Amino acid sequence: MALDHQAKRDFKVVGTRVARPDGIDKVTGKAAYGADITAPGMLFGRILRSPHAHARIKSIDVSEAAKAPGVKAVVTSADFATPDDEYYADIRDNCLAREKVLYDGHAVAAVAATSKAAAKAAIRLIKVDYEILPHVTDVDEAMKPDAPVVQEGRALENVPAGMSQNVTSHFEFGHGDLDAGFAKADKIIERTFKTAATHQGYIEPQACMASLGADGRGEVWCCTQGQYMVRANCAEVLGIEASQLRVISSEIGGGFGGKTTTFIEPVALALSRKSGKPVKIVMTREEVLRATGPTVSTSMDIKIGMTNEGRITAARGELRYQGGAFPCGTVEFGAQAAFAAYDLEAVQTLGWNVMTNRPKEIAYRAPGAPTSIYAVESVVDELCQELGLDPLDVRLMNAARKGTLSAYGPTFSEIGLVATLEAAKAHPHYNAPLGPNQGRGLSCGFWFNFGGNTCVSLNINDDGTIGVVEGNPDIGGSRASISMMAAEELGVPYDKVRTVIADTTSLGFNDVTDGSRVTFAVGLATIKAARAAIQEMCKRVAKIWGIDEDAVLWEDGFAKPSGPNAGTHPPMSLAEIAAIAGNTGGPIAGHHEVNADGAGVSFGVHLVDTEVDPETGATKILRYTIFQDAGKAVHPDYVEGQMQGGAVQGIGWALNEEYIYGEDGRLQNAGFLDYRIPVASDLPSIETVILEIPNPGHPYGVRGVGETPIVPPLAAISNAVSRAAGVRMTELPMSPPRLLKAMSA
Amino acid sequence: MHESGCAAFAPFAESWKTQMRYVKPESYEAASAVLVAEQGIARILTGGTDVLVMLKAEVVEPDLMVDIKHLPGMRDIVSEDGGYRIGAAVSSAQLGEHAGVKAMWPGVVEGAELIGSTQVQNRATMVGNLCTASPAADSVPALVTANAIARVHGPDGARDVPVVDIPIGPGKTSLLKGEFITSTYLPARPDNAADAYLRFIPRTEMDIAVSSAAVSLELDASGSVTAAFVALGAVAPTVRLVPDAGAALIGTKLDAAAIAGLVAAAEAACSPITDKRGTIEFRTKTAGVLAKRAAHIAYSRAGGKT
Amino acid sequence: MKMIPVETTINGDRTEFLCNSDESLLDVLRDRLGLTGAKEGCGTGDCGACSVTLNGRLVCSCLVLGVEVDGAEVETIEGMADGETLHPLQRIFIEEAALQCGICTPGILIAAKSLLEKNPDPTDTEVRYWLAGNLCRCTGYDKIIKAVQKAAAEMRAA
């Protein structure tokens, strides 16, 4: 649905900073998150997890556990169905291991008991006979032909023969003549980069309560980014009909992509079915880190050629990503995003996905892109350093614009990269003086953004208020933005609109909240639903006035005659129309279902100043400024919030966050003590500059903004640190021991 | 694993068989007695900021938890012979609010106040930190350089033990069964004396020290060092007092040669491990850097001018 | 071994409960008293989402045993507002968009309130260090610090 072609639209609600609807509940502790629910007769579920990185399960003896005091059910993967679809089979096998445990922490069995203590005691009575197998956790090691094989027979046909079975997919794309391009370059830099796996770090561990009857009807309450996804996964894994399962999404304490799949819900349902009681499972922090879905870890080779003036003549990237013990497609996103910011004559990107004995990867904010763009932007920066060129000027010289054939295929329409680069160049931060041991870095960032399946139902209540029913959990303030768009369309005050998130029985299918899609797609569907309701209201008014439907227009919350020929009729407000709806045909509503197309990409640029302590390798972030294209910022506070929050996650990724595996293949830092996310004292104030280059694919020009901000920090900080420390860093995180070692070399 | 505690209890429903007993003894003697009598695993509760973490991680499952916070003097800071006696249940925050201790032993207070977060500091105690005996304990290096004395109460009454002799290995102390520390004594200071504590952590808060150093100096009227104590943390199984490092500063005003000697001695005294928090080389290098920096801070606090 | 009876005061109300010796105050608040405002983010004192005050001191309720609050005064997020009147911190957090998902918000509000009681005019650095034990993954802390300062200014002027 295209951008409204109105001459410079004067928004009345969109773009203002209104109070969010869930604010009071959240500041008073009333809001109900995943673990905040109880039910009569509820049992406590607890999961037994593998202490081995890789082992065959020879047998599981639950007999003692089943007899233990308070225990009402014990389940293993034998209690799950056998989906035909590989996608659901993998989810099923990840929720409870079948035949083999594939990573440290892999769930093996679960109990439900009358108390937490009883469940804890019962877990210890389950006897699992493991045959320990060799394991592999490093991405490059896992590709070697003699590496321990994580799963057999998972490789796609396009993987060359002779590679380890752990390599599951391969692809290549690009355009232009690479050799000729490199031949034209005055300087070529080729570097290899390695990044460690990180975790989304949502503060709320996964939690659910599930109830499933012998008749296949059930209910799940859970914190999730997609109640429809939970329904689909659980239905397949449990072998029940999706429509018989009602999934209610609680308030969610952070997701960032990490809650776009299921870990505990199918287990809780299986326990509930067996015990005949509701079962509550809440993950511990240790379980979250060991056994939910971290990111990939990567090994990447980037080669870029540049002329003395700064023009990129050729670029090549080879990406090797490991996504844990199941096949993973994230490397393709990473490869597509890698060179997206550039207008390139010759570019080639190829990638491999590799399995390792690590937890199954799931999305984390722009999955695949932060690492590949980190590598590319590092090489571009190093070329600028070597050639003595200004990093912003070089970006501007090579920037993708409207009409650029992107490195990953499509031709860009209106995009905001140049605007963000120019804003950065004009900003006082860019030329502020730097002191000793200080360095400045910048990076571009990009995310595709998605549309997806969306349903919205909009009801005109009899009291003149508006009820919007949508199907996407609110992870960043989207309810406010959705209400704002409805209010804007209908011409009513924001506080007359109430947006609620439906459970799976109340709306058709909605894709998960991901891909920065909600403000865009749900917004678009809300606008369409509002227009449908408006059309119905005009129809009712036309009947009252005895004129044609198209002689009635809607303006500022009122139905009005469209012109003098339509006659003299005092305008009717929405409230007035609603009050008599029963007499004009019945309650009034509008709805819209769509697989939304036309999501606009979002580009950003981050500028950061760092100071490195030359004696310890400690990095301090001195100043941070973010420039990002939002298309149209519906609620500027929440756009800023996405920018700042994503940037800080990227800062953690760059400096301190990493999954550390021991020689035994076990995760060594499964807690917030040693998985180090940024704390308030680590950071300065973060300035945000929102650009608005409208997305032609949305009526108000909205672009998703949530994911792009995590992309630039990795290279921006690496570039800043490399300049401050006088040595180019190529491994993340740039923790002090690594930095000090590089500086001392 | 805790069968020894079970026989005393009837076989009721699940949790009761293995449930921890919580007691609040009314006197030091009663506390010692209950600890001596315990056949299972006993733990002492003051701030709880280590023991509750271990409970949650199921690393330890005590049969008995002995809460001693309320015993006489445990929460008091009292002047004694020009120094201070600090009750074992005094929290880091409480210590930091005491102007007298802060002025006399700023390094000791720094160490205590760096443990964990604001929330943790409101509960954590130096003594608990000491008795958990992590090689990286924040409160210990400065207590060692202060020549602090722990008062230990046991079945045979009270005895004084230098703090440096309490930790004997990671997670192990020299305390005998039935013993617990009731207070720490920080001695009086002459004029022109001060201490400092620094630690290296990758973030700005919330981390366990990767390496740490405490330095306590006494100067004469001219600014020359007359006494120097240097202790390093997180670079050995226990806190390490480094006499050579202190010796390198004696008679100097922290000139370049003295500092170089300090750093060399500090590095030589390190025998750290490589783990998820740091490497051997990083710990060794930064221990020397922190000793140097702490020495400068202590020197400046003591009135020395460089 | 039977459960242990505890008498305490929570948000000004005299409260009695029974709990096992190894239950944390957080467990008691959430599982026995229906006070689910305090959250378990880690259970090990590293995230601050379970923050409450105990005899006026800011603590992690996951690091306090339920039995330890006998005779003590506990304040939780549920006691921060006065009926329908929000505390300035609560109101300003909403106004300044200092929360996104909100899971860390109760802990941060309790911590911020405790700070301002001790130090009504903190610098940004002092606010940041005080709140270092309260992890937030959504906001990057920026709007939180600004909201605390705005509330502090309003409270000083009152």
Coordinates of N, CA, C and O in Angstrom, one line a residue, chain A residues 46 69-70 114-115 117-118 120 124 613 615-616 618 656 660 668-669 672-674 676-677 679 681-682 736-737 740-741, chain B residues 1-2 13-15 55-56 58 61 200 202-208 275-279 281-282 285-286 289 292-293:
Chain A
R46 N 10.0 -28.8 35.6 CA 11.5 -28.6 35.7 C 12.1 -29.5 34.7 O 11.7 -30.7 34.5
P69 N 7.9 -38.3 45.5 CA 6.8 -37.6 46.1 C 6.4 -36.3 45.4 O 7.3 -35.6 45.0
G70 N 5.2 -36.1 45.1 CA 4.7 -34.9 44.5 C 4.7 -34.9 43.0 O 4.2 -34.0 42.3
T114 N 4.2 -31.1 42.5 CA 3.4 -30.2 43.2 C 4.1 -29.0 43.9 O 3.5 -28.1 44.4
S115 N 5.5 -29.1 43.9 CA 6.2 -28.0 44.4 C 7.5 -27.9 43.6 O 8.0 -28.9 43.0
A117 N 10.4 -27.7 45.0 CA 11.4 -28.6 45.7 C 11.2 -30.0 45.2 O 12.1 -30.7 45.0
A118 N 9.9 -30.4 45.1 CA 9.6 -31.8 44.7 C 10.2 -32.0 43.2 O 10.7 -33.1 42.9
K120 N 12.6 -30.4 41.8 CA 14.1 -30.4 41.9 C 14.6 -31.7 42.3 O 15.5 -32.3 41.8
R124 N 16.6 -35.3 39.8 CA 17.9 -36.0 40.1 C 17.7 -37.5 40.1 O 18.7 -38.2 40.1
D613 N 42.9 2.6 27.5 CA 44.0 2.7 28.5 C 45.1 1.9 28.0 O 45.0 0.6 27.9
E615 N 47.7 0.8 29.2 CA 48.4 -0.1 30.1 C 47.5 -1.3 30.5 O 47.9 -2.3 31.0
T616 N 46.2 -1.2 30.2 CA 45.3 -2.3 30.5 C 44.4 -2.8 29.4 O 43.8 -3.8 29.5
A618 N 41.7 -1.4 28.6 CA 40.3 -1.1 28.9 C 39.8 0.0 28.0 O 40.5 1.0 27.7
N656 N 32.5 -6.8 25.3 CA 32.6 -7.7 26.4 C 31.8 -9.0 26.3 O 32.0 -9.9 27.0
I660 N 31.6 -18.4 26.1 CA 32.9 -19.0 26.3 C 32.7 -20.5 26.5 O 32.1 -20.9 27.5
Q668 N 30.9 -21.9 29.8 CA 31.5 -21.5 31.1 C 30.9 -20.3 31.7 O 31.2 -20.0 32.9
N669 N 30.2 -19.5 31.0 CA 29.7 -18.2 31.6 C 28.2 -18.1 31.4 O 27.7 -17.2 30.8
F672 N 24.7 -13.7 34.4 CA 25.0 -12.3 34.1 C 26.3 -11.8 34.8 O 26.7 -10.7 34.5
L673 N 26.9 -12.6 35.6 CA 28.1 -12.2 36.2 C 29.2 -12.2 35.1 O 30.0 -11.3 35.0
D674 N 29.3 -13.3 34.4 CA 30.4 -13.5 33.4 C 29.9 -13.4 32.0 O 30.7 -13.4 31.1
R676 N 28.8 -10.6 30.1 CA 28.8 -9.2 30.6 C 28.1 -8.2 29.7 O 28.7 -7.7 28.7
I677 N 26.8 -7.9 30.0 CA 26.1 -6.9 29.2 C 26.4 -5.5 29.8 O 26.7 -5.4 31.0
V679 N 26.4 -2.1 31.7 CA 25.6 -1.5 32.8 C 25.6 0.0 32.7 O 26.4 0.6 31.9
S681 N 26.7 2.5 34.2 CA 27.9 3.3 34.4 C 29.0 3.1 33.3 O 29.9 3.8 33.2
D682 N 28.7 2.1 32.4 CA 29.6 1.9 31.3 C 29.5 2.9 30.2 O 30.3 3.0 29.2
P736 N 39.5 -6.4 27.1 CA 40.8 -5.9 27.5 C 42.0 -6.9 27.3 O 43.0 -6.5 26.8
P737 N 41.8 -8.1 27.7 CA 43.0 -9.0 27.5 C 43.4 -9.1 26.0 O 44.6 -9.1 25.7
L740 N 44.9 -5.6 25.0 CA 46.2 -5.3 25.5 C 47.3 -6.2 24.8 O 48.4 -5.8 24.5
K741 N 46.9 -7.4 24.5 CA 47.8 -8.3 23.8 C 48.2 -7.8 22.5 O 49.3 -7.8 22.0
Chain B
M1 N 23.8 -37.4 49.1 CA 24.7 -36.2 49.3 C 24.5 -35.5 50.6 O 25.3 -35.0 51.2
H2 N 23.3 -35.6 51.2 CA 23.0 -35.1 52.5 C 22.3 -36.1 53.4 O 21.5 -35.8 54.2
A13 N 6.8 -35.8 53.2 CA 6.8 -35.4 51.8 C 8.1 -34.7 51.4 O 8.8 -34.1 52.2
E14 N 8.4 -34.9 50.2 CA 9.7 -34.6 49.5 C 10.6 -33.6 50.2 O 11.7 -33.9 50.7
S15 N 10.2 -32.3 50.2 CA 11.2 -31.3 50.6 C 11.6 -31.4 52.0 O 12.7 -31.0 52.4
L55 N 23.6 -21.3 46.9 CA 22.3 -22.1 47.2 C 21.5 -22.2 45.9 O 21.1 -23.3 45.5
K56 N 21.4 -21.1 45.2 CA 20.6 -21.0 44.0 C 21.2 -21.8 42.9 O 20.5 -22.5 42.2
E58 N 22.9 -24.4 43.3 CA 22.9 -25.8 43.8 C 24.3 -26.3 43.9 O 24.6 -27.4 43.8
E61 N 24.5 -27.3 49.3 CA 23.1 -27.5 49.9 C 23.3 -27.7 51.4 O 23.4 -28.8 51.8
F200 N 41.0 -4.5 38.5 CA 40.7 -4.4 37.1 C 39.5 -5.2 36.8 O 39.4 -6.4 37.1
P202 N 36.5 -5.6 33.4 CA 36.2 -5.2 32.1 C 35.1 -4.2 31.9 O 35.2 -3.4 31.0
R203 N 34.1 -4.2 32.8 CA 33.1 -3.2 32.7 C 33.5 -2.1 33.8 O 34.6 -2.1 34.2
T204 N 32.5 -1.3 34.2 CA 32.9 -0.3 35.2 C 32.4 -0.8 36.6 O 32.8 -0.2 37.6
E205 N 31.5 -1.7 36.6 CA 30.9 -2.3 37.8 C 30.5 -3.7 37.6 O 30.5 -4.2 36.5
M206 N 30.2 -4.4 38.7 CA 29.5 -5.6 38.7 C 30.4 -6.9 38.4 O 29.9 -8.0 38.3
D207 N 31.6 -6.7 38.1 CA 32.5 -7.8 37.7 C 33.3 -8.3 38.9 O 33.7 -7.5 39.7
I208 N 33.7 -9.5 38.8 CA 34.7 -10.1 39.7 C 36.1 -9.5 39.2 O 36.3 -9.5 38.0
D275 N 41.5 -18.0 32.7 CA 40.2 -18.5 32.7 C 39.3 -17.6 32.0 O 39.7 -16.7 31.2
K276 N 37.9 -17.7 32.1 CA 37.0 -16.9 31.3 C 37.1 -15.4 31.6 O 36.5 -14.6 30.9
R277 N 37.9 -15.1 32.7 CA 37.9 -13.6 33.0 C 39.2 -13.0 32.6 O 39.3 -11.8 32.4
G278 N 40.3 -13.8 32.4 CA 41.6 -13.2 32.0 C 42.6 -14.3 31.8 O 42.5 -15.4 32.2
T279 N 43.7 -13.8 31.1 CA 44.8 -14.7 30.9 C 45.9 -14.5 31.9 O 45.9 -13.5 32.6
E281 N 49.0 -13.8 31.3 CA 49.8 -12.6 31.0 C 49.0 -11.4 31.3 O 49.6 -10.4 31.8
F282 N 47.7 -11.3 31.0 CA 47.0 -10.1 31.3 C 46.9 -9.8 32.8 O 47.1 -8.7 33.2
K285 N 50.4 -8.7 34.0 CA 50.7 -7.3 33.5 C 49.9 -6.3 34.3 O 50.4 -5.2 34.8
T286 N 48.6 -6.5 34.4 CA 47.7 -5.5 35.0 C 47.9 -5.4 36.5 O 47.7 -4.4 37.1
V289 N 50.5 -2.9 36.9 CA 50.0 -1.6 36.6 C 49.2 -1.1 37.8 O 49.3 0.1 38.2
K292 N 51.2 -0.1 40.8 CA 51.8 1.2 40.6 C 50.8 2.3 40.8 O 51.1 3.3 41.5
R293 N 49.6 2.2 40.2 CA 48.6 3.2 40.4 C 48.1 3.3 41.8 O 47.9 4.5 42.3

